[in-house]
Coordinates of C-alpha atoms and ligand atoms in Angstrom, one line a residue:
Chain A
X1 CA 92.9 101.8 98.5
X2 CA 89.5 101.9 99.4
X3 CA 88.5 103.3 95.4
X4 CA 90.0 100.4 94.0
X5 CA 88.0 98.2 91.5
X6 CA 86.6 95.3 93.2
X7 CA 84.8 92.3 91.6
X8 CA 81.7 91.8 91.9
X9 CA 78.8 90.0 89.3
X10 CA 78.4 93.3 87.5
X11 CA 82.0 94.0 86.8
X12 CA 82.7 95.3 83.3
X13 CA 85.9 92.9 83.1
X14 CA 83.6 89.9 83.1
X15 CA 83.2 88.3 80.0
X16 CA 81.3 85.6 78.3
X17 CA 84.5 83.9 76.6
X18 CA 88.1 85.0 76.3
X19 CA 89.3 87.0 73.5
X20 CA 92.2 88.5 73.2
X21 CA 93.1 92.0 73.1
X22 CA 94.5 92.4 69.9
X23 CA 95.8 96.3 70.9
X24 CA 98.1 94.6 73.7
X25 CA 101.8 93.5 73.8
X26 CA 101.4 90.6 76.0
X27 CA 98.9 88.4 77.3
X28 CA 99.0 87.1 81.0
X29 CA 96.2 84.1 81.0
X30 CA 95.6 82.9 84.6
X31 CA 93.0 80.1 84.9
X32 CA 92.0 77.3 86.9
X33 CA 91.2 73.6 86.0
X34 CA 87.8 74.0 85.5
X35 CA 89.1 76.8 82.2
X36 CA 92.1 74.6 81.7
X37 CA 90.4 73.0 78.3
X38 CA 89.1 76.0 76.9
X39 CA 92.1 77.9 77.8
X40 CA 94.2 75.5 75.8
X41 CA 91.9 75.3 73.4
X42 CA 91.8 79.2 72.7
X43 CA 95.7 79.3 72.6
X44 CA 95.8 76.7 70.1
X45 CA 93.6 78.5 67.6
X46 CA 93.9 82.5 67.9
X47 CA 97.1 82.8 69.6
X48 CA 99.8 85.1 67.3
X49 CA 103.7 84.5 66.0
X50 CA 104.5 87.4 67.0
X51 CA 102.6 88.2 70.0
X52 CA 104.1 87.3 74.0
X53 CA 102.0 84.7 76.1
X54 CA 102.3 83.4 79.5
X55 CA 100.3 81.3 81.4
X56 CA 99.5 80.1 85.1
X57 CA 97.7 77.7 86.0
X58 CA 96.2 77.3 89.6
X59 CA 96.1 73.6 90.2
X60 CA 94.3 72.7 93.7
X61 CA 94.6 76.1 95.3
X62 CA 96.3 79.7 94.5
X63 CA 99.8 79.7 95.5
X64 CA 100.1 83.8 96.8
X65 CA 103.7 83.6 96.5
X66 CA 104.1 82.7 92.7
X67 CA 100.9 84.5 92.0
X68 CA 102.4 87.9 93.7
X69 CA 105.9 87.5 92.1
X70 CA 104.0 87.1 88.6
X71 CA 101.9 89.8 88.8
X72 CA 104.7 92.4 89.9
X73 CA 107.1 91.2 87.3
X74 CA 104.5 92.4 84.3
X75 CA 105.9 94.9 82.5
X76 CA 103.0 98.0 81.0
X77 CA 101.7 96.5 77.9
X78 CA 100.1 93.1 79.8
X79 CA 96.3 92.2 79.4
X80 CA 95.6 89.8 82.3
X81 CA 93.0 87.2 81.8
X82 CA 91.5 85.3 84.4
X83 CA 89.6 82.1 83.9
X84 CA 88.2 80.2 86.4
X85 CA 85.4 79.5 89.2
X86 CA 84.6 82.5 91.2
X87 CA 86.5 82.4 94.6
X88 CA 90.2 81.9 92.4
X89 CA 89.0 85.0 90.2
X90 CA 88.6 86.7 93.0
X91 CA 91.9 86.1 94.7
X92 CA 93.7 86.5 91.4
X93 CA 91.9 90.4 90.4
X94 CA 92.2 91.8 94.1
X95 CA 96.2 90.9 93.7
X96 CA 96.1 92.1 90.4
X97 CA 94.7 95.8 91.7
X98 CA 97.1 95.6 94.5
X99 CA 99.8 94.9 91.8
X100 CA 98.5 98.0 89.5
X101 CA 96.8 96.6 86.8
X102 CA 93.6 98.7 85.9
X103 CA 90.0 97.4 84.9
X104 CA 91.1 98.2 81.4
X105 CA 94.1 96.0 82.1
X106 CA 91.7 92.4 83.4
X107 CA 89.4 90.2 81.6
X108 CA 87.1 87.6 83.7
X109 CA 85.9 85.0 82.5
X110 CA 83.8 83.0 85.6
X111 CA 83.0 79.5 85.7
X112 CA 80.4 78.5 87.2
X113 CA 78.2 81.0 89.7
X114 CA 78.6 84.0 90.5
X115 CA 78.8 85.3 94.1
X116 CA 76.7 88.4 95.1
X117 CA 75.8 89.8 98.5
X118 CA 73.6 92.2 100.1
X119 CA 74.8 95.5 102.3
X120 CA 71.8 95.1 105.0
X121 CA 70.9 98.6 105.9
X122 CA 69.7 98.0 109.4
X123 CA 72.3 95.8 110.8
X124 CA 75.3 97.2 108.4
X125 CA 76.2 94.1 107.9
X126 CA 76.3 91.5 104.4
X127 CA 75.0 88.6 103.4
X128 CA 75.3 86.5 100.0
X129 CA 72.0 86.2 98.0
X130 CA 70.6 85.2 94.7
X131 CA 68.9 86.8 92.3
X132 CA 65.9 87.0 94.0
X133 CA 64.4 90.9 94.4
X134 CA 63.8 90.4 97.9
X135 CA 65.4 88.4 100.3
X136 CA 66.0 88.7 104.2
X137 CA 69.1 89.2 105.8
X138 CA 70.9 86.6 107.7
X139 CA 72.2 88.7 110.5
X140 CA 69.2 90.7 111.7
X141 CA 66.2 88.9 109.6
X142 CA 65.1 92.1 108.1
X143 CA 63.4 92.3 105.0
X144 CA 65.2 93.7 102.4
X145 CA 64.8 94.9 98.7
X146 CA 67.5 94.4 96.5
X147 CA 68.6 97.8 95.0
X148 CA 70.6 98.1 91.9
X149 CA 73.6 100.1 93.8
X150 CA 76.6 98.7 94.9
X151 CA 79.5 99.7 97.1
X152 CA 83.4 99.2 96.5
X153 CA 83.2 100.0 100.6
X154 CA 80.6 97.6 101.7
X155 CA 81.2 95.1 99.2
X156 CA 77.6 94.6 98.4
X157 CA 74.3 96.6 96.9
X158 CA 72.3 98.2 99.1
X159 CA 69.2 96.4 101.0
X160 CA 66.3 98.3 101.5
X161 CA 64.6 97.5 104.5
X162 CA 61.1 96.9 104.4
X163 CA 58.1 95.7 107.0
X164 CA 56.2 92.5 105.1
X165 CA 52.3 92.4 105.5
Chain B
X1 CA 60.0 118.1 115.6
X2 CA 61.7 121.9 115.3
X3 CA 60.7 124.2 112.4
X4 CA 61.6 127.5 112.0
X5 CA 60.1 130.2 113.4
X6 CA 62.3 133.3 112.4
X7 CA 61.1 133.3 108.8
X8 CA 63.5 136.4 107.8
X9 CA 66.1 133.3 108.5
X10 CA 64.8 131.0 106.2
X11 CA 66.2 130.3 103.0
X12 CA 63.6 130.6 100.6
X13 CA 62.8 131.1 97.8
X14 CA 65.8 130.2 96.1
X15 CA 67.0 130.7 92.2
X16 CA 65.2 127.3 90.6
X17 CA 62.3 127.2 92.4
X18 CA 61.3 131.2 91.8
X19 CA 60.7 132.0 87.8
X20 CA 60.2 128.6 86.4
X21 CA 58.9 124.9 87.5
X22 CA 61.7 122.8 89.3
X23 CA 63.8 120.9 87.2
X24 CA 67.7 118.8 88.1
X25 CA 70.1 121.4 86.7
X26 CA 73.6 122.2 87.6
X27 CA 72.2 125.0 90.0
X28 CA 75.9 125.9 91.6
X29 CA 75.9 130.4 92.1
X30 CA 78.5 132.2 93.3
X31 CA 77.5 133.3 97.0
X32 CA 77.2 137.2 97.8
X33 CA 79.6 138.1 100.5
X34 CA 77.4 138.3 103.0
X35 CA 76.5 134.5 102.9
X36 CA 79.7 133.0 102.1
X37 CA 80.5 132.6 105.8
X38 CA 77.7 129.8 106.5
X39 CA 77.5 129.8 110.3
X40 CA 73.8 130.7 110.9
X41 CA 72.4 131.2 114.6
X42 CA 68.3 131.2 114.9
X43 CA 66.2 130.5 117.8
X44 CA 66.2 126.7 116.8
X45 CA 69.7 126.6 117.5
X46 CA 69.7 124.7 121.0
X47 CA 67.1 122.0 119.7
X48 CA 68.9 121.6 117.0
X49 CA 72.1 120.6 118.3
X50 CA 70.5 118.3 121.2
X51 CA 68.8 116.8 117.9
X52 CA 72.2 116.5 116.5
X53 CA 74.0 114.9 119.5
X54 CA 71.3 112.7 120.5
X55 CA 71.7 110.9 117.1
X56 CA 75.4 111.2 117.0
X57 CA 75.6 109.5 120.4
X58 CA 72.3 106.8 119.9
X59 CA 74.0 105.7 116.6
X60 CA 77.1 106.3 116.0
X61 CA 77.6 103.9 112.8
X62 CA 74.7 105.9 111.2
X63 CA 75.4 109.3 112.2
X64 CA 79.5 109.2 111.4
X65 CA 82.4 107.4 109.5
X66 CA 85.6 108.4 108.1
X67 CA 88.7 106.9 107.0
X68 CA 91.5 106.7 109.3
X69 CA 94.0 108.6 107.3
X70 CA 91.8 111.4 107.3
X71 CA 93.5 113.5 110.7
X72 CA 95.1 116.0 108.7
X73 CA 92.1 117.3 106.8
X74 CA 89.9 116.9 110.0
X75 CA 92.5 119.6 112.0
X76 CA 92.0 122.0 108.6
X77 CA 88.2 121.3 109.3
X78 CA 88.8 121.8 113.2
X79 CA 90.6 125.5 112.6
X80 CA 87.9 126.5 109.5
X81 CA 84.9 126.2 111.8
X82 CA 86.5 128.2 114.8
X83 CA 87.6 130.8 112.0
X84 CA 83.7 130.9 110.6
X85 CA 82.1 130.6 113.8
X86 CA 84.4 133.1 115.8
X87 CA 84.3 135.9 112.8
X88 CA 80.4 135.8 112.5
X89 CA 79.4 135.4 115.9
X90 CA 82.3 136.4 118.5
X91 CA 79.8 136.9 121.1
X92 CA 78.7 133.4 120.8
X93 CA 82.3 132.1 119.8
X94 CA 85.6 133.1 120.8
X95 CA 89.4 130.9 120.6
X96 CA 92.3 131.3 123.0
X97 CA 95.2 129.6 121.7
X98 CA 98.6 129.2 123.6
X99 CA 100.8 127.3 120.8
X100 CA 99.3 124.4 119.7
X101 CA 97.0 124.5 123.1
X102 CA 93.7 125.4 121.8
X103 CA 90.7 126.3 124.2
X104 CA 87.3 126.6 121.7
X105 CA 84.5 128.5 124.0
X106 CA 80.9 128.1 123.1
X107 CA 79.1 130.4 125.3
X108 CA 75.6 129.9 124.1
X109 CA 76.0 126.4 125.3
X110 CA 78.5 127.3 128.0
X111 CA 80.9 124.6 126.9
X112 CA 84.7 125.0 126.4
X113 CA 87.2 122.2 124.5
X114 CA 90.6 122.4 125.5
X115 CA 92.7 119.7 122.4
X116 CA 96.2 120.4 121.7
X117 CA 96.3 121.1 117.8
X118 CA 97.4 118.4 115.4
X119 CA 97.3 115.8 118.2
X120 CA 93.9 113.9 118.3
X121 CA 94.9 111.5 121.5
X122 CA 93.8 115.1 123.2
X123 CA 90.5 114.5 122.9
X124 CA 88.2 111.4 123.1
X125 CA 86.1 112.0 119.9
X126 CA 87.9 112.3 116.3
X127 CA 88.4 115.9 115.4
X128 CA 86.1 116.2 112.6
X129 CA 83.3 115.1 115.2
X130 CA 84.1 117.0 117.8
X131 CA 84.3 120.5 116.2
X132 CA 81.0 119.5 114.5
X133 CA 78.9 118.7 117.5
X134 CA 78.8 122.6 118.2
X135 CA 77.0 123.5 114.6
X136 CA 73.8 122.4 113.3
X137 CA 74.7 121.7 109.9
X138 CA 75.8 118.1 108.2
X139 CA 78.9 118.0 107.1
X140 CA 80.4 116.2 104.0
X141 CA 84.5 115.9 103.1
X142 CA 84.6 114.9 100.0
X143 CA 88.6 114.3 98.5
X144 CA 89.7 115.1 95.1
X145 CA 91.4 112.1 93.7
X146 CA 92.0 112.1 89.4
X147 CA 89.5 114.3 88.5
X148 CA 86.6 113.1 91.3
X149 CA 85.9 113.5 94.5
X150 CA 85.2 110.7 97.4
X151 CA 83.3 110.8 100.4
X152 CA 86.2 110.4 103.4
X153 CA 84.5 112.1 106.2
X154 CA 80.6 112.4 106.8
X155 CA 78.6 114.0 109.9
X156 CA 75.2 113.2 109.5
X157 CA 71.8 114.6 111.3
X158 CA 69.4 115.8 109.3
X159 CA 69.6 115.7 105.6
X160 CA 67.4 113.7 103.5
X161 CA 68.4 110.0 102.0
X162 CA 71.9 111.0 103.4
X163 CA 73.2 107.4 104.7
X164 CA 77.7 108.2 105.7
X165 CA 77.6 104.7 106.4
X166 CA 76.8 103.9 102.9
X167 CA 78.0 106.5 101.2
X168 CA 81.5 106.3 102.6
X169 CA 84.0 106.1 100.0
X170 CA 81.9 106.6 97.0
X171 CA 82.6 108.9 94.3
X172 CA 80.9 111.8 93.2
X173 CA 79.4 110.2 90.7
X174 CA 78.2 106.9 92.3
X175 CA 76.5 108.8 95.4
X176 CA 74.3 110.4 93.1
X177 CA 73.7 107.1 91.1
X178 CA 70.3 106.7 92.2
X179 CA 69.1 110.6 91.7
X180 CA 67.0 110.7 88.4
X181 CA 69.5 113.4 86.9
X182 CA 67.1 114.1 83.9
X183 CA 67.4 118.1 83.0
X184 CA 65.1 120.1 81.2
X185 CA 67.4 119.6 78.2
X186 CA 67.9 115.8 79.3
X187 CA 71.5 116.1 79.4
X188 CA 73.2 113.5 81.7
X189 CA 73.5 116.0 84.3
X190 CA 76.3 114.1 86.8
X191 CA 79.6 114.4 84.9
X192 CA 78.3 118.2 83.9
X193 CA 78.0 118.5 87.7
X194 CA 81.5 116.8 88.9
X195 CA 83.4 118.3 85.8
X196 CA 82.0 122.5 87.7
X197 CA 83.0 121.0 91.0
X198 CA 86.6 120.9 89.8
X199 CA 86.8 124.3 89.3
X200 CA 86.0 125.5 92.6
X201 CA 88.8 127.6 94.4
X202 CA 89.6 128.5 98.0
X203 CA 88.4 131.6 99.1
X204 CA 85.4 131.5 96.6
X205 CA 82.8 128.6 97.5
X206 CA 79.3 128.2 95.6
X207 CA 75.6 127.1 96.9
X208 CA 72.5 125.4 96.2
X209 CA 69.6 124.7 97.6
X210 CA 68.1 121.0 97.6
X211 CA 64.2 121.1 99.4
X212 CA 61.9 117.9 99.3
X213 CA 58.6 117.5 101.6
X214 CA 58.4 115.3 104.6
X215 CA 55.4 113.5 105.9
X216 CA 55.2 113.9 110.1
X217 CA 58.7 113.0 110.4
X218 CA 62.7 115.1 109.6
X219 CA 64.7 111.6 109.8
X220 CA 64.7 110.3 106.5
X221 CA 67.3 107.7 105.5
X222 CA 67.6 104.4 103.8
X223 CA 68.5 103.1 107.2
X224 CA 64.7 103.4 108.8
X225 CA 62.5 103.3 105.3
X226 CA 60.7 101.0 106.6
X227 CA 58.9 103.0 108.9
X228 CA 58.6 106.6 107.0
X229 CA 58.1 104.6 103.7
X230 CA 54.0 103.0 105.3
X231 CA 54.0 106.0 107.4
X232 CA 53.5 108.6 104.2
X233 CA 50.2 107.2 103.4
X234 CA 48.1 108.4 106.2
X235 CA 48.6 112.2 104.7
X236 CA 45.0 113.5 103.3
X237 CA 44.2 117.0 102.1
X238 CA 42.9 118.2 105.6
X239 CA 45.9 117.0 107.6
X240 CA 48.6 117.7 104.9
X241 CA 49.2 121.6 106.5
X242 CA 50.2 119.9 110.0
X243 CA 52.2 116.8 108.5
X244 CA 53.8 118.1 105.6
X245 CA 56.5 119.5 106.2
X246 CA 58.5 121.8 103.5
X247 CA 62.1 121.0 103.8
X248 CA 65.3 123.3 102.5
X249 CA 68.5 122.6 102.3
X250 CA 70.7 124.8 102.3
X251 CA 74.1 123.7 100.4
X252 CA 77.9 125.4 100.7
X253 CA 80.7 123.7 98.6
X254 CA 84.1 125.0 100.2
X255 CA 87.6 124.1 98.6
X256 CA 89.6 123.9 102.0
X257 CA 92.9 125.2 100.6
X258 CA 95.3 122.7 102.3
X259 CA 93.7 119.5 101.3
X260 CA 92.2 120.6 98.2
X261 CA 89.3 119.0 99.2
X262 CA 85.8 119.9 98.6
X263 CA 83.5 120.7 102.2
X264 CA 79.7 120.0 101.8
X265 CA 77.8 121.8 104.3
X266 CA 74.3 121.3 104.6
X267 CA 71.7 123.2 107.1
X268 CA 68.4 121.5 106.5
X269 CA 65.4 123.8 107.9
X270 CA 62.1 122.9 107.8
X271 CA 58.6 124.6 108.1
X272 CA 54.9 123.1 107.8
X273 CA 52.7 123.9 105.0
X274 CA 50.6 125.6 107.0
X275 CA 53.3 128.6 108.1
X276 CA 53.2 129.5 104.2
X277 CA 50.0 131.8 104.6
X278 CA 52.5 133.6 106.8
X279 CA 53.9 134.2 103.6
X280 CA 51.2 134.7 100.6
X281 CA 54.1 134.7 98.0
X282 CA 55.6 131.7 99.2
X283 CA 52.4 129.9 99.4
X284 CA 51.8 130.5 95.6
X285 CA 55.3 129.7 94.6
X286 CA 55.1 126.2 96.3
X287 CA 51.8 124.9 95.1
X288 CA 53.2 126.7 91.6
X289 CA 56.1 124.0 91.9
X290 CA 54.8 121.3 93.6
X291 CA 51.7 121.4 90.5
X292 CA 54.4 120.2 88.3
X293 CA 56.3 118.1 89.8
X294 CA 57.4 115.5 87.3
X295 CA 56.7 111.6 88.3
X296 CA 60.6 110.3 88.4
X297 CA 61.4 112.9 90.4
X298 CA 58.1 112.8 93.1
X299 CA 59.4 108.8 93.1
X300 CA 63.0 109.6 93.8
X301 CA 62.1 112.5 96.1
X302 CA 59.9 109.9 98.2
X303 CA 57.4 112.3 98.0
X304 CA 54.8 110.4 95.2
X305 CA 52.2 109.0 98.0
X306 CA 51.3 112.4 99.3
X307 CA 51.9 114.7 97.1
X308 CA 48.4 115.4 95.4
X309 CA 47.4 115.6 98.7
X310 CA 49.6 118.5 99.7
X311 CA 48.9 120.1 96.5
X312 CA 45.5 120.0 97.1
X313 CA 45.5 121.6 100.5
X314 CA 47.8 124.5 99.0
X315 CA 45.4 124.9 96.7
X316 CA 42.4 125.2 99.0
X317 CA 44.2 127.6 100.9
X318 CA 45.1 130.0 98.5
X319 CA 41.3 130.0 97.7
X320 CA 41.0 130.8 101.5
X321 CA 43.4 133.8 101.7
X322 CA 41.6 135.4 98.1
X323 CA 37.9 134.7 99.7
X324 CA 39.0 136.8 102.6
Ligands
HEM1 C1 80.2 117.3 96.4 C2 79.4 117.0 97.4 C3 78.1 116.3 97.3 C4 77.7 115.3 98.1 C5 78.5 114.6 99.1 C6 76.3 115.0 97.6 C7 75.5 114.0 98.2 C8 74.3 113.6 97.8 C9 73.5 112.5 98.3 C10 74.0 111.5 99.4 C11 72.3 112.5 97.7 C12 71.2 111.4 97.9 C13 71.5 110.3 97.0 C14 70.7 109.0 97.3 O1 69.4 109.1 97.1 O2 71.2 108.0 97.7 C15 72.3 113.6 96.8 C16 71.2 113.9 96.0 C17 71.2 115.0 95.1 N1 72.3 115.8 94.8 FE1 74.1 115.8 95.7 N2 75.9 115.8 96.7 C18 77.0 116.7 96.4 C19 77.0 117.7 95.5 C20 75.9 118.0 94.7 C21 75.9 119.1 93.7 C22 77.1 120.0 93.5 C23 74.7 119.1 93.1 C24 74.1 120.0 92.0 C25 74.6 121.0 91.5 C26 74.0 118.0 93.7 C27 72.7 117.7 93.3 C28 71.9 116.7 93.9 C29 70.5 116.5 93.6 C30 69.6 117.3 92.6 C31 70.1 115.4 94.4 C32 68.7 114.8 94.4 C33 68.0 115.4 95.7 C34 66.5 115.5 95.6 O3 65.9 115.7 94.5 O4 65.9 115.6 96.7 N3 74.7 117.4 94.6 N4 73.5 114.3 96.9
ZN2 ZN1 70.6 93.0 108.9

């Protein structure tokens, strides 16, 4: 659905570190080999008798398969955690959506950067930037100031075009 | 550049800009029954719609977008126009209808569309953008999923910092994330706003008026900023009467009854400051307002580099009307 939650660097499921939602049933933990220490270490000290946990680990790339027939198996109740670099979080929270968990439903926790891109507003097309206010679009080469909206659509903030001097 | 010249036509003053300074308020009234049908022909109305198709047709991406599961709601939108347009004017408008074979006649244009009803691979251009080609006003579907409403269908020509390509698919609430919603109470006017939406029935639609000033130019959109934005800076108190132009407008909100959505109409009509001696009472009502406009909002309204300017020239031309 075009309204779905998408995520992006300003997503209010990303976290600094995992911790566990204490009001949930279960806890789905999804992460990558760059979280894989953390992750375990986490589990080791906070997790609960007599809460549920599974986990998944993505080894060299995400299986869509195993990842799909995981998600759709989770019953209401499951807080999904993701843990890992930002392409695999990305992957694993779009099937999430698809699978119906909410934003209330998804932690992130990213390792490493971030990804964010620019909606160019002459050429309608995107572009990945930094954090940089200004930056100039790869498409067209216009000159563009970052603004602070994003689009679910577009899958980017809007660029304000503007004429250097 | 048009700007109106039947001034018994244009929409002004409105409630908000009238007893007190303008302020952002939830300024939604119930229309008399005389207005709720908003198709509106003035002399304008030719230049306006060769305005209209020129930027339809020039840029299509800019001017249009909607979702492709949106051919129901467009028919509804189709057969509400011919309704409105036939019942205010049916010696400009008139419908012939043999099953679902529709022929629309325009006879100020001298144009007729033949579509079967319900079946859009009867005409070339999406219904929605058809039907809307024949009226000078924007035109804004917004759907009402869970207690909001998303932008699905957007024909765009004239209104201000109005981008469909940008705004398609937003929310009621992120569209207006960049308007400085700060009330004279400063109550976070937006939810306030979405939550009276909701309540909106067929049969009974409200209004509002929006106005802003333009410098020399009626296109104003994120799209070509970087023009207009340099551009505002050559306005100076002498010039300001030519190149400032006062900008209304006008705003219907329509629940369409089958869809449930909610139909924005806009008709933006514009006038140079220097038609307001035409009007003495409007001349002191605008410099009134524009005296107090607040900084966030000159800054959102893109109106902060020549607005002391155009306040200034009001000002010297009231003087002018009492000297005489
Ligand atoms: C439901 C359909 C509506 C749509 C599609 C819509 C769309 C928009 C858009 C696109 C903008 C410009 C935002 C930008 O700068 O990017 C805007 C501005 C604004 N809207 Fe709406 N709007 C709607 C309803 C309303 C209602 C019901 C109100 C008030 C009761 C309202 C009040 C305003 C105000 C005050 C501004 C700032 C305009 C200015 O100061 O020049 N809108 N709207
Ligand atoms: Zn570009």
């Amino acid at each position: 659905m075009y309204n779905s939650p998408v995520l992006y660097d300003q997503s209010e499921t990303i976290k600094e570190e995992l911790t566990f939602n204490d009001k949930r049933r279960k806890h789905l933990i999804i992460y990558d080999q760059k979280a894989v220490s953390d992750i375990k270490q986490v589990l080791a000290k906070d997790s609960q008798e007599e809460l549920e946990y599974e986990h998944f680990e993505i080894e060299k790339s995400v299986n869509l398969q195993d990842l799909r027939t995981l998600l759709y198996s989770q019953k209401i109740g499951t807080h999904l955690y993701i843990a890992s670099d930002w392409d695999h979080a990305v992957t694993v929270f779009t099937e999430a959506v698809e699978a119906g968990f909410t934003e209330d439903e998804i932690q992130t926790i990213i390792y490493g950067p971030k990804r964010r891109y620019i909606y160019c507003m002459k050429c309608y097309n995107t572009s990945e930037i930094n954090y940089d206010d200004e930056v100039q679009c790869t498409h067209c080469d216009a000159h563009m100031e970052v603004g602070p909206f994003f689009s679910k659509v577009r899958k980017g903030y809007i660029g304000y075009p503007f004429i250097p001097n | 550049m048009f700007k109106s010249t039947n001034l018994d036509m244009f929409t002004f003053p409105f409630t908000n800009f009238k007893n007190k300074t303008y302020r952002y308020s939830n300024d939604l009234v119930a229309l008399g029954e005389d207005n709720v049908n908003f198709m509106k022909i003035t002399p304008e109305y030719k230049v306006q719609i060769k305005h209209k198709r020129e930027k339809l047709d020039k840029q299509p991406d800019v001017r249009y977008q909607s979702f492709p599961h949106t051919m129901e709601m467009q028919w509804e939108f189709v057969e509400l126009l011919i309704d409105l347009a036939v019942d205010k004017y049916p010696e400009h408008f008139s419908i012939e209808k043999n099953g679902d074979q529709w022929t629309f006649s325009n006879h100020i244009l001298e144009e007729t569309e033949t579509f079967i009803f319900g079946d859009e691979s009867s005409i070339s251009l999406e219904p929605y953008d058809m039907i809307g080609r024949h009226f000078h006003h924007d035109f804004m579907l917004m759907v009402n999923r869970d207690d909001n409403f998303y932008l699905e269908v957007a024909q765009e020509s004239f209104a201000a910092l109005f981008s469909p390509n940008w705004n398609l698919g937003m929310s009621f609430n992120e569209i207006h994330g960049p308007v400085p919603f700060v009330s004279r109470d400063g109550v976070e006017l937006a939810d306030r706003i979405r939550k009276f939406l909701l309540t909106i029935e067929p049969g009974a639609p409200r209004t509002r008026v929006n106005w802003n000033l333009m410098a020399d130019r009626w296109d104003v959109n994120y799209e070509t900023m970087d023009i207009w934005g340099p551009e505002r800076h050559k306005v100076t108190k002498e010039n300001a009467g030519k190149l400032v132009h006062l900008r209304v407008e006008e705003q219907w909100f329509i629940r369409m009854p089958r869809s449930n959505a909610i139909l924005f109409v806009l008709d933006t009509q514009f006038l140079p400051l220097e038609d307001l001696v035409k009007r003495p009472e409007w001349l002191e009502i605008t410099h009134f307002n524009l005296a107090d406009i607040p900084d966030y909002m000159a800054e959102y309204k893109g109106m902060a580099p020549f607005l002391p300017q155009s306040v200034e020239y009001l000002k010297n031309l009231i003087d002018t009307i009492k000297v005489k």
